[in-house]
Amino acid sequence: MDTRRDFMKKAGVAGLSISLPNFNMHQKPTAPEGKKIGIIGLDTSHSPAFTKMFNHKTQDSKLKGYQVVAAYPYGSKDIPSSVERIPKYTEEVKALGVEIVDSIDQLLEKVDFILLETNDGRPHLEQGLQVLKAGKRMFVDKPVTASLHDAIALYEAAEEYNTPIFSSSSLRYLQKAQDVRHKQLAGEVTGAMTFSPASLEEHHPDLYWYGIHGVEILFTVMGTGCRRVQRFATPDTDIVVGTWNDGRLGTFRGSRTGKHDYGGIAFGTEQTVNLGPFEGYQKLVYKIVEFFESGTPPVSPQETLEIYAFMEAADESKRQDGSEVSINYVMNKARNS
């Protein structure tokens, strides 16, 4: 089942009312100086979805005039569900006035900011380093990389080149999840359970490919400070339990059968809050614009790396037949690998 396509179907009409034919085929966007966006990777539905928002004829004022003006299509080379999409998505963004270029170097000459959208996390470090060396702020779509080692290396490079990056799933911006985190909707959070699809891809740690969505919700409401992780796995379902430093428990359930949905429950001192359903990409795109404007990532590098360490620890727990695995163990192992 193409869960990414299912994800796009839900997102495409979620409060956006956006249709494709708002540009003539070869009409180029007229982005204000300093607000030109380039995309790396046209192998994910996020690329045309984000472009439609930025390049819509009557652009949302919260997008502040930013427009996608150019794109480099590639991209995964060996994941069929990604490779097969590149021609279709290339034509879609061309119809929105986006110039298609032959290399990342060409792209960087034409734009001020980058959306690193490559569906495959494996080339993200190499692609991202080109962007960072050019000093351009970059949003890195999930998975941030295909290994914890590469994720650490990418964030260390961002620090070295003094060029911030931002990575997040759109599920972080469920309104109730944000209200739990920033407005204490549940009071003090005492624990949480979240869920999402968790389809697998052989070249990525299990939860990096799709379980990231539900894990991101979990960390949105729980915050950082996970100490150890334990995973219970069957062919159809994963249950991952994290123990935080203060003794709180956070649980993620990932499914590969049944209805695919996104959400969870936050338990608090004041009330229990149901999280979800999925609300589309709009709020994430607003956060991307804020990041491009300010240079301050809405999610800290420390939190993003802890999320990926949580998922790597879940894989290690599976390898150890469900034993508890510490976050420090996988972080140290990744740094020394």
CSV table of C-alpha atoms in Angstrom, one decimal, residues 206 228-233 311-331 333:
chain,number,residue,atom,x,y,z
A,206,ASP,CA,12.3,0.9,10.7
A,228,ARG,CA,15.7,4.6,27.6
A,229,VAL,CA,13.5,2.8,25.0
A,230,GLN,CA,11.9,-0.7,24.7
A,231,ARG,CA,10.2,-2.0,21.6
A,232,PHE,CA,7.7,-4.8,21.2
A,233,ALA,CA,7.4,-5.8,17.5
A,311,MET,CA,13.8,5.5,16.8
A,312,GLU,CA,17.4,4.1,16.5
A,313,ALA,CA,17.1,2.8,20.1
A,314,ALA,CA,13.8,1.1,19.1
A,315,ASP,CA,15.7,-0.7,16.3
A,316,GLU,CA,18.4,-1.8,18.8
A,317,SER,CA,15.8,-3.0,21.2
A,318,LYS,CA,14.3,-5.1,18.5
A,319,ARG,CA,17.7,-6.6,17.7
A,320,GLN,CA,18.0,-7.4,21.4
A,321,ASP,CA,14.6,-9.2,21.6
A,322,GLY,CA,12.9,-6.3,23.3
A,323,SER,CA,15.5,-5.3,25.9
A,324,GLU,CA,15.7,-1.8,27.1
A,325,VAL,CA,18.2,0.4,25.3
A,326,SER,CA,19.5,3.7,26.5
A,327,ILE,CA,19.5,6.9,24.4
A,328,ASN,CA,23.1,7.6,25.4
A,329,TYR,CA,24.2,4.2,24.2
A,330,VAL,CA,22.9,4.7,20.6
A,331,MET,CA,24.1,8.3,20.5
A,333,LYS,CA,27.6,4.4,19.1
